[in-house]
Coordinates of N, CA and C in Angstrom, one line a residue:
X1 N 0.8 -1.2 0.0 CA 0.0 0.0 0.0 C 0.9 1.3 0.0
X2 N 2.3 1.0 0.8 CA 3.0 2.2 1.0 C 3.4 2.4 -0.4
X3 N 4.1 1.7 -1.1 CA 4.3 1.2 -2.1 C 3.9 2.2 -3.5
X4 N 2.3 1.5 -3.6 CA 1.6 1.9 -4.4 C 1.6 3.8 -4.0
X5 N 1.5 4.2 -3.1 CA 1.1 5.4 -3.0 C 2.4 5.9 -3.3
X6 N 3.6 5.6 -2.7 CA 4.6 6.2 -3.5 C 4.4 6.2 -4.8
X7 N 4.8 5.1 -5.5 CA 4.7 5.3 -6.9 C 3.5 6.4 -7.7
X8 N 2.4 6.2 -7.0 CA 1.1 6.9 -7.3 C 1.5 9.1 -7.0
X9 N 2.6 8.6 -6.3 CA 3.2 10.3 -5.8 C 4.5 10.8 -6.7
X10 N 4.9 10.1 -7.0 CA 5.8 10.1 -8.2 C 5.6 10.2 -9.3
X11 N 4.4 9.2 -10.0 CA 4.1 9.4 -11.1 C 3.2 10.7 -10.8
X12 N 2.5 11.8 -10.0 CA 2.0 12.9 -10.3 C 2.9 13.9 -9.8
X13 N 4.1 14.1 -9.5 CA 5.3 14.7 -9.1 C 5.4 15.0 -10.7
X14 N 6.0 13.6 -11.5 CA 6.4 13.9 -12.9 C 5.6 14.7 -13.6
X15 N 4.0 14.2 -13.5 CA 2.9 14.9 -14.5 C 3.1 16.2 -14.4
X16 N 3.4 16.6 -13.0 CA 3.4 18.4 -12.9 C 4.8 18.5 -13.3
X17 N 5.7 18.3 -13.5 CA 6.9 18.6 -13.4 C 7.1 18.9 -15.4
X18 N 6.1 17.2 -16.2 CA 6.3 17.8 -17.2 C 5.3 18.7 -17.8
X19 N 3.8 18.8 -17.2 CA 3.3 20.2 -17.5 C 3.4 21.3 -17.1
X20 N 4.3 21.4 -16.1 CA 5.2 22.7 -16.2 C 6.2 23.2 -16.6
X21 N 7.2 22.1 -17.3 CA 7.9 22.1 -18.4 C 7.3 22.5 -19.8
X22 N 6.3 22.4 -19.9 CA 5.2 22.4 -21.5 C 4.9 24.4 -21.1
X23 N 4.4 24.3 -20.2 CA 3.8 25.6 -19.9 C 4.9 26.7 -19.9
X24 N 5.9 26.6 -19.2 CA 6.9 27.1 -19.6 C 7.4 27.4 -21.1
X25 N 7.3 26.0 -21.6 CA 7.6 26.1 -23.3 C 6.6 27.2 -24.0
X26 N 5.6 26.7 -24.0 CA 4.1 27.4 -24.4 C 4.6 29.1 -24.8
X27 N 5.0 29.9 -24.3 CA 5.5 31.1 -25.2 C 6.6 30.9 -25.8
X28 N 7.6 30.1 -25.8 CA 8.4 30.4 -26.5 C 7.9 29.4 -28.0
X29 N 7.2 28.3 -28.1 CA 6.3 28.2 -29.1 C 6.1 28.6 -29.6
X30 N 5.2 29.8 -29.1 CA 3.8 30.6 -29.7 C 4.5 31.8 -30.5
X31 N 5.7 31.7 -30.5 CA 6.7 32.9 -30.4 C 7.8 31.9 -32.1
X32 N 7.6 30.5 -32.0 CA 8.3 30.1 -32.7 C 8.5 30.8 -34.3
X33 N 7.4 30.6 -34.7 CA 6.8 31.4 -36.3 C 6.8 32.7 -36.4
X34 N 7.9 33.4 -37.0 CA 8.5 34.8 -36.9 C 7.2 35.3 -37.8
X35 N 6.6 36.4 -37.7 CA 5.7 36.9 -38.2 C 6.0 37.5 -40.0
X36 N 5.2 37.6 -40.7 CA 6.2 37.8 -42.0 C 6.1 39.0 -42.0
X37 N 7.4 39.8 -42.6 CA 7.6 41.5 -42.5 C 7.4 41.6 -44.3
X38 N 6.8 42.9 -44.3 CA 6.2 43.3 -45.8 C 7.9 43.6 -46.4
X39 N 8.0 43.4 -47.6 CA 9.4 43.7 -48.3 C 9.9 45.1 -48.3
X40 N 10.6 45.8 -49.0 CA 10.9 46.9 -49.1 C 10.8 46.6 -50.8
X41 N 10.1 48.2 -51.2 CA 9.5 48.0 -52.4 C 9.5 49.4 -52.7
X42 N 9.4 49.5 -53.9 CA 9.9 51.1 -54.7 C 8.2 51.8 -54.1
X43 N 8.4 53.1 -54.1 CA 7.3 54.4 -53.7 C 6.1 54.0 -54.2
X44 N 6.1 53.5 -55.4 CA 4.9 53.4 -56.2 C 4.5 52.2 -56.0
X45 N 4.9 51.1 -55.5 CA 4.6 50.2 -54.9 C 4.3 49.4 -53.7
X46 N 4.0 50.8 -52.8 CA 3.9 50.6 -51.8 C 2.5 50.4 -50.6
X47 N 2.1 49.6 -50.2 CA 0.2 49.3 -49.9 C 0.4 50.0 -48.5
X48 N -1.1 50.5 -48.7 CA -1.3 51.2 -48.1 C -1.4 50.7 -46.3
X49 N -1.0 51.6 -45.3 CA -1.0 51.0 -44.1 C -2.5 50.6 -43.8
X50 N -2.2 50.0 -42.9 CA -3.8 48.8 -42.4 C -3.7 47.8 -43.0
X51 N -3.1 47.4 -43.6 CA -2.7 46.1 -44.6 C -1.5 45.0 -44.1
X52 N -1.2 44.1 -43.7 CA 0.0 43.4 -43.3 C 0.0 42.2 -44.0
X53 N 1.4 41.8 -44.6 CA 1.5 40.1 -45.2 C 0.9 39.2 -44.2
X54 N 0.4 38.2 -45.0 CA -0.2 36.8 -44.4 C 0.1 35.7 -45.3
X55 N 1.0 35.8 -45.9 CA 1.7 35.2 -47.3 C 3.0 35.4 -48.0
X56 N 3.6 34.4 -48.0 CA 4.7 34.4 -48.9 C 4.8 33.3 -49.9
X57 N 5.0 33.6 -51.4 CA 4.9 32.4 -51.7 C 6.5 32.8 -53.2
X58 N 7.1 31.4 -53.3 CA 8.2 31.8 -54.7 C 7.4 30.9 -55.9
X59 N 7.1 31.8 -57.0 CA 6.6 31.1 -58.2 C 7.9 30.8 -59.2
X60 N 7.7 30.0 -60.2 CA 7.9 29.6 -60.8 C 6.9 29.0 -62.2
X61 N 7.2 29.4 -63.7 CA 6.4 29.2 -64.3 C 6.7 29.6 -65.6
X62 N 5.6 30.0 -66.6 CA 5.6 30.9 -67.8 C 4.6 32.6 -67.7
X63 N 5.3 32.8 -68.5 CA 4.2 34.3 -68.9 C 4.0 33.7 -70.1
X64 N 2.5 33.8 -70.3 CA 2.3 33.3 -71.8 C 2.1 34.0 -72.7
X65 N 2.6 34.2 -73.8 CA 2.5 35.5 -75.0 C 1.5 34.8 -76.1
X66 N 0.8 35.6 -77.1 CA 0.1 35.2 -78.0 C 0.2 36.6 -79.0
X67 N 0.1 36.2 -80.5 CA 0.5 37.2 -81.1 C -1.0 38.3 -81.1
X68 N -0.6 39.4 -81.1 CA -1.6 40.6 -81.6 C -2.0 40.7 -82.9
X69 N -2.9 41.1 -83.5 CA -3.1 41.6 -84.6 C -2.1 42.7 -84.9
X70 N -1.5 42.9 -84.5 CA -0.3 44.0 -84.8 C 0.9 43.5 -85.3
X71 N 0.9 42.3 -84.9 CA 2.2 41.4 -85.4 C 2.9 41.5 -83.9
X72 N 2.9 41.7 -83.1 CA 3.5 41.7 -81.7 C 2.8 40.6 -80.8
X73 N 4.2 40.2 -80.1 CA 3.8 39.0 -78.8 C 3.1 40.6 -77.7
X74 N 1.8 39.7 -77.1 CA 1.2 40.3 -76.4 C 0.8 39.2 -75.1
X75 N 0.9 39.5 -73.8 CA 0.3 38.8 -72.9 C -1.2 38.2 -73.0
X76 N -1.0 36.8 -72.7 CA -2.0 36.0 -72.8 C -2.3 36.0 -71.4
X77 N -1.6 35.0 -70.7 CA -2.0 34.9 -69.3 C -0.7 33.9 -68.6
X78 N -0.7 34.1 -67.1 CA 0.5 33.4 -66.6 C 0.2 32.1 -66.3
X79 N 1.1 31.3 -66.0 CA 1.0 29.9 -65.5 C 2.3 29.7 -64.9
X80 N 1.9 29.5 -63.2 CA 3.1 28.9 -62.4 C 2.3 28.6 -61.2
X81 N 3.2 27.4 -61.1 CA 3.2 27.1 -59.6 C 3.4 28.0 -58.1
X82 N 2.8 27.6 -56.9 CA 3.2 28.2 -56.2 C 4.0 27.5 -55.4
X83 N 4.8 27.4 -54.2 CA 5.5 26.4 -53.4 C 6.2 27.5 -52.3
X84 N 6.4 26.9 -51.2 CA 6.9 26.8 -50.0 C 7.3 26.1 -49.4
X85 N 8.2 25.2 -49.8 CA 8.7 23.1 -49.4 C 7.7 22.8 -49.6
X86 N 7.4 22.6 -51.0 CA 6.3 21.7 -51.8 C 5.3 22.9 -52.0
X87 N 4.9 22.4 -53.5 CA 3.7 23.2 -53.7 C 2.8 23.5 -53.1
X88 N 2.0 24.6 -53.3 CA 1.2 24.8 -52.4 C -0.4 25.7 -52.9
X89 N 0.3 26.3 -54.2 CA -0.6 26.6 -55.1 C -0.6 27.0 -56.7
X90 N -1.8 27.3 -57.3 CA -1.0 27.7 -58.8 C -1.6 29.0 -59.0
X91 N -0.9 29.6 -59.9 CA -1.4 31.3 -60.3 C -1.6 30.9 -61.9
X92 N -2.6 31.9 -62.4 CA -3.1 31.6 -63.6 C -4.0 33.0 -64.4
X93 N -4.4 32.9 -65.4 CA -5.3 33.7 -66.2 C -6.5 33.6 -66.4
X94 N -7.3 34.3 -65.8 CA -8.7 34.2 -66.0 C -9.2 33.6 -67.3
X95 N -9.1 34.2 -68.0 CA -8.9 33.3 -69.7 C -8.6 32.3 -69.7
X96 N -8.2 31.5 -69.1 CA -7.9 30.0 -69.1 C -9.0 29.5 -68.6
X97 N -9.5 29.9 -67.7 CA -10.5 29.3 -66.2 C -11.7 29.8 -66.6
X98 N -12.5 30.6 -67.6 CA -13.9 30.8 -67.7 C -14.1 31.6 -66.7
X99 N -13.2 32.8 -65.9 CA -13.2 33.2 -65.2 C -12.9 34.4 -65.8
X100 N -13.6 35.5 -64.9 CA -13.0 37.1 -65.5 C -11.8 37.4 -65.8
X101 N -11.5 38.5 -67.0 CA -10.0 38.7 -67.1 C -8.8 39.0 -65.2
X102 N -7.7 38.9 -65.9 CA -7.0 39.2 -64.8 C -6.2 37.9 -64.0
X103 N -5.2 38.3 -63.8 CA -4.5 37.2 -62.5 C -5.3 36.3 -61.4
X104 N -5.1 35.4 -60.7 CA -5.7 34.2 -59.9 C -4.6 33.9 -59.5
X105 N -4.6 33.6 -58.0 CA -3.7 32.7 -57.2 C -5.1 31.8 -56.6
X106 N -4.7 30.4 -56.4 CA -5.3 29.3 -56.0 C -4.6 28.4 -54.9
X107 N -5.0 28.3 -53.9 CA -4.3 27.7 -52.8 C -4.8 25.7 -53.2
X108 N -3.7 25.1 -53.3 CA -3.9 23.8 -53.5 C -4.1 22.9 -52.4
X109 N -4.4 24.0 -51.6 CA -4.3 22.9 -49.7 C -5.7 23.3 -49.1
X110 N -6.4 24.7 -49.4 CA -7.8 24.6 -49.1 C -9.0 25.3 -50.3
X111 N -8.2 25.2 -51.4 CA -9.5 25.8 -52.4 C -9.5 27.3 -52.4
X112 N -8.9 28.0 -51.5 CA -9.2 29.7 -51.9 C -8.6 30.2 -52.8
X113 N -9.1 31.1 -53.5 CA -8.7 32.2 -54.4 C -8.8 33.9 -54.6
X114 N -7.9 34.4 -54.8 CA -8.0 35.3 -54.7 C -7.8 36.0 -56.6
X115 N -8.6 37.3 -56.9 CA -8.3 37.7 -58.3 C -8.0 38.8 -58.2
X116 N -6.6 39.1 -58.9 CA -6.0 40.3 -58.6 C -6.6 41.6 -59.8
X117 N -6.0 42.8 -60.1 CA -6.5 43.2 -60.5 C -5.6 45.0 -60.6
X118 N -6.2 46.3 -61.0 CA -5.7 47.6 -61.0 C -3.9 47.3 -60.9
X119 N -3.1 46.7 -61.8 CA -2.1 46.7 -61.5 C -1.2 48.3 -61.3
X120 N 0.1 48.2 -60.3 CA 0.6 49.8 -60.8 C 2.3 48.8 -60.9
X121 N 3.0 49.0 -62.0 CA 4.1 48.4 -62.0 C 5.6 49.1 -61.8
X122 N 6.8 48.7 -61.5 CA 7.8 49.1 -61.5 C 8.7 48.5 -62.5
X123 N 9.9 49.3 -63.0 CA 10.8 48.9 -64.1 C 11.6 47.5 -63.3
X124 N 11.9 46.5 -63.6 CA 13.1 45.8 -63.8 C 13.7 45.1 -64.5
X125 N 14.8 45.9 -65.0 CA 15.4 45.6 -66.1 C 15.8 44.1 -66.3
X126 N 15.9 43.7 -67.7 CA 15.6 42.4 -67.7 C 14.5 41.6 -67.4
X127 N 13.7 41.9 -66.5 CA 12.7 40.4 -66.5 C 11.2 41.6 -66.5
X128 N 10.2 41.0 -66.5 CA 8.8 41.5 -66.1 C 8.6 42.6 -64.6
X129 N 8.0 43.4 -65.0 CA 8.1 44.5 -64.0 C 7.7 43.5 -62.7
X130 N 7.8 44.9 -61.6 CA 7.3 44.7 -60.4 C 6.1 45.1 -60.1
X131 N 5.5 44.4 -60.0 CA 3.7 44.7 -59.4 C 2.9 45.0 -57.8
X132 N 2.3 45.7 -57.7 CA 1.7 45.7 -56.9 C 0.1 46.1 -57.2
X133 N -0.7 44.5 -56.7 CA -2.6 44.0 -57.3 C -3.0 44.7 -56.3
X134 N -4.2 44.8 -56.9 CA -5.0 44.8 -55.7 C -6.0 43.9 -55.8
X135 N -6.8 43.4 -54.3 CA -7.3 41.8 -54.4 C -8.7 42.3 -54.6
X136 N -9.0 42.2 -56.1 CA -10.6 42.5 -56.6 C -11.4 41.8 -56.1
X137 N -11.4 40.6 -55.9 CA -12.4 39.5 -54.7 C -12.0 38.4 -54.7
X138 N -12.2 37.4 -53.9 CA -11.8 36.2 -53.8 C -13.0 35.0 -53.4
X139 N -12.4 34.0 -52.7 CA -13.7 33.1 -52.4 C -12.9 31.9 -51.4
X140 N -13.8 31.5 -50.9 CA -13.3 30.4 -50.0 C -13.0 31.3 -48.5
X141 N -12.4 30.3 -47.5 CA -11.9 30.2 -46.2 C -10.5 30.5 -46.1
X142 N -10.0 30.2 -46.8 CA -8.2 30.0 -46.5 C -7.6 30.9 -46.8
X143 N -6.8 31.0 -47.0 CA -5.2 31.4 -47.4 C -5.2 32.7 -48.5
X144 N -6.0 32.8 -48.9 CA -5.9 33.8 -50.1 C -7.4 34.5 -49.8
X145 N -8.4 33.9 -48.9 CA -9.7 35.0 -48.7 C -9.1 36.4 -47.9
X146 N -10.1 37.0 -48.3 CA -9.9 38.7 -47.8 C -8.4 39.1 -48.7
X147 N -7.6 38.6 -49.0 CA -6.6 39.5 -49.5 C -6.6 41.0 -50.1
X148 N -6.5 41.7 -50.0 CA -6.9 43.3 -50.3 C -5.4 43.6 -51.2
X149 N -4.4 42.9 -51.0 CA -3.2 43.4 -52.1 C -2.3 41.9 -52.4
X150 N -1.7 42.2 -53.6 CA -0.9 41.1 -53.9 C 0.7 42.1 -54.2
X151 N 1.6 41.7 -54.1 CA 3.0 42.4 -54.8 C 3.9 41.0 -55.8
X152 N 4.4 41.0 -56.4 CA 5.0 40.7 -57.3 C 6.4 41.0 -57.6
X153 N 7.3 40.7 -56.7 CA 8.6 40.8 -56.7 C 9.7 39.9 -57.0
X154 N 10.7 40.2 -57.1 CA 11.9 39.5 -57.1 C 12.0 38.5 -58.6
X155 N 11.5 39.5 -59.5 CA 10.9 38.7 -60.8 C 12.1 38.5 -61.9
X156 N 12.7 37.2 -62.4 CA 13.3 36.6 -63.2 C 12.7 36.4 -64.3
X157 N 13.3 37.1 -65.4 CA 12.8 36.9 -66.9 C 10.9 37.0 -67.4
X158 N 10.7 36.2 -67.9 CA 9.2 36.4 -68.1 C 9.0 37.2 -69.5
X159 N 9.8 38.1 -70.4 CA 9.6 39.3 -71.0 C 9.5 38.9 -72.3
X160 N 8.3 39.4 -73.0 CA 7.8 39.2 -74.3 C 8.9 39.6 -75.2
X161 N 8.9 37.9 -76.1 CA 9.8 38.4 -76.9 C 9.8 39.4 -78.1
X162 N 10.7 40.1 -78.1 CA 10.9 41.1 -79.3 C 10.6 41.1 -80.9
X163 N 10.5 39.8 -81.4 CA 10.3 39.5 -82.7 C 9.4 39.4 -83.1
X164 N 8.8 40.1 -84.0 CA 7.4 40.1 -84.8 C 7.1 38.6 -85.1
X165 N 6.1 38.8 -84.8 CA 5.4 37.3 -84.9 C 4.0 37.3 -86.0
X166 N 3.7 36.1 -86.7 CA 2.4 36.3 -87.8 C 0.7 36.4 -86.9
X167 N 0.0 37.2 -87.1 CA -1.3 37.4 -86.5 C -2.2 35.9 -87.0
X168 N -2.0 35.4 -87.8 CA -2.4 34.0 -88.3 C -2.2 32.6 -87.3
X169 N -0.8 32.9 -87.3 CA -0.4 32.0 -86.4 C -0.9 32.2 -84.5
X170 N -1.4 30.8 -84.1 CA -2.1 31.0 -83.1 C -1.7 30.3 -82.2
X171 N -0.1 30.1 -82.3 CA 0.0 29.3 -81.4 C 0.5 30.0 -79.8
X172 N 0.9 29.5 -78.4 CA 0.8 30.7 -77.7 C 2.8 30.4 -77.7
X173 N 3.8 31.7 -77.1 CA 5.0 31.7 -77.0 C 5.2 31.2 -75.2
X174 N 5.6 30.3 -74.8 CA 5.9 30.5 -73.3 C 6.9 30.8 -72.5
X175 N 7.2 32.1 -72.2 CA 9.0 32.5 -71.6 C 8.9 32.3 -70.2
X176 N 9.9 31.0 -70.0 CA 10.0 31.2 -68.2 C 10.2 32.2 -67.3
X177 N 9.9 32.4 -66.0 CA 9.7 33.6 -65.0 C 9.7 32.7 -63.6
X178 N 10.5 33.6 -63.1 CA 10.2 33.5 -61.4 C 9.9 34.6 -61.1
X179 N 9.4 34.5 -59.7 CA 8.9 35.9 -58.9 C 8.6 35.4 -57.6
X180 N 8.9 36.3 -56.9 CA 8.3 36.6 -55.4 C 6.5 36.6 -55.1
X181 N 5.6 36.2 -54.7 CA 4.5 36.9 -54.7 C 4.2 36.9 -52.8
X182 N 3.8 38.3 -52.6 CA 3.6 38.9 -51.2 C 1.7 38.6 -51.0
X183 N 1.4 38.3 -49.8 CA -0.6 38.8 -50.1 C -0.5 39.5 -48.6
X184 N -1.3 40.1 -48.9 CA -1.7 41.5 -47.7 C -3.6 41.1 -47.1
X185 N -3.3 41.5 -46.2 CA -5.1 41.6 -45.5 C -5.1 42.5 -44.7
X186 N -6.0 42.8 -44.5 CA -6.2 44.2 -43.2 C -6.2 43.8 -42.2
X187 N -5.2 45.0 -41.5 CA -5.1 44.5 -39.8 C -6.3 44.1 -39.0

């Protein structure tokens, strides 16, 4: 009986000993996931305060060109992946999806989307400008609902090529691109 009660005093010595070990932990957990800081981004690119990232994502993909009746490559619509250690969503063109014109990010983990829209861009030489959307509306629960801004940074290539192309010919041009993409929601 003595026995038992020790043991029975020991084993709840430990219980507290390791839920107060956990409790102790418990802020520095909570504290683990550094909160994401908005980039530094040129004047004209810059969203307005009340807004903070809730998103980071690196694309990878095409800009898809299609020729104009002018004889010029002209944007069609994008296609890339999104990923954070493993994919996580795809970005696309309304035009593709029976969906209004304009950009789409799509979360592949719970169905939301957001459609971007009023772009204002910045120069970067070499690849496709820098953008900053604004989030025309979206749908779903997740990851991409409410978004009120998108940015478009850190962009590799993407840029319509230079050579006149035949208005006949219909087929589309696809130039690879990377980019940064940022999403914002209101505080």
């Amino acid at each position: 009986m003595i026995s038992a009660r020790r043991s029975s005093t020991r084993l709840t010595a430990a219980a507290v000993a390791v839920a107060g070990g956990l409790i102790a932990l418990a802020p520095a957990a909570a504290h683990a996931t550094p909160a994401l800081t908005a980039p530094t981004v040129p004047a004209e690119l810059a969203v307005p305060a009340g807004n903070h990232v809730t998103a980071r994502y690196d694309a990878v993909g095409y800009q898809v060109y299609e020729c104009s009746t002018a004889g010029a490559w002209t944007l069609h619509a994008p296609r890339a992946r999104l990923s954070t250690r493993g994919d996580v969503g795809v970005h696309f063109g309304g035009v593709d999806a029976n969906l209004p014109a304009g950009p789409y990010w799509q979360s592949l983990r719970d169905g939301s989307r957001v459609h971007g829209g009023g772009a204002v861009s910045a120069t970067n030489t070499g690849a496709i400008p820098l953008l900053r959307l604004t989030g025309l509306d979206s749908s779903g629960t997740g990851v991409f609902a409410g978004v009120t801004y998108i940015h478009r940074l850190n962009t590799v290539g993407g840029v319509a090529p230079t050579t006149s192309c035949d208005p006949a010919d219909k087929t589309f041009k696809n130039v690879y691109y990377s980019a940064t993409y940022y999403f914002y929601k209101k505080d």
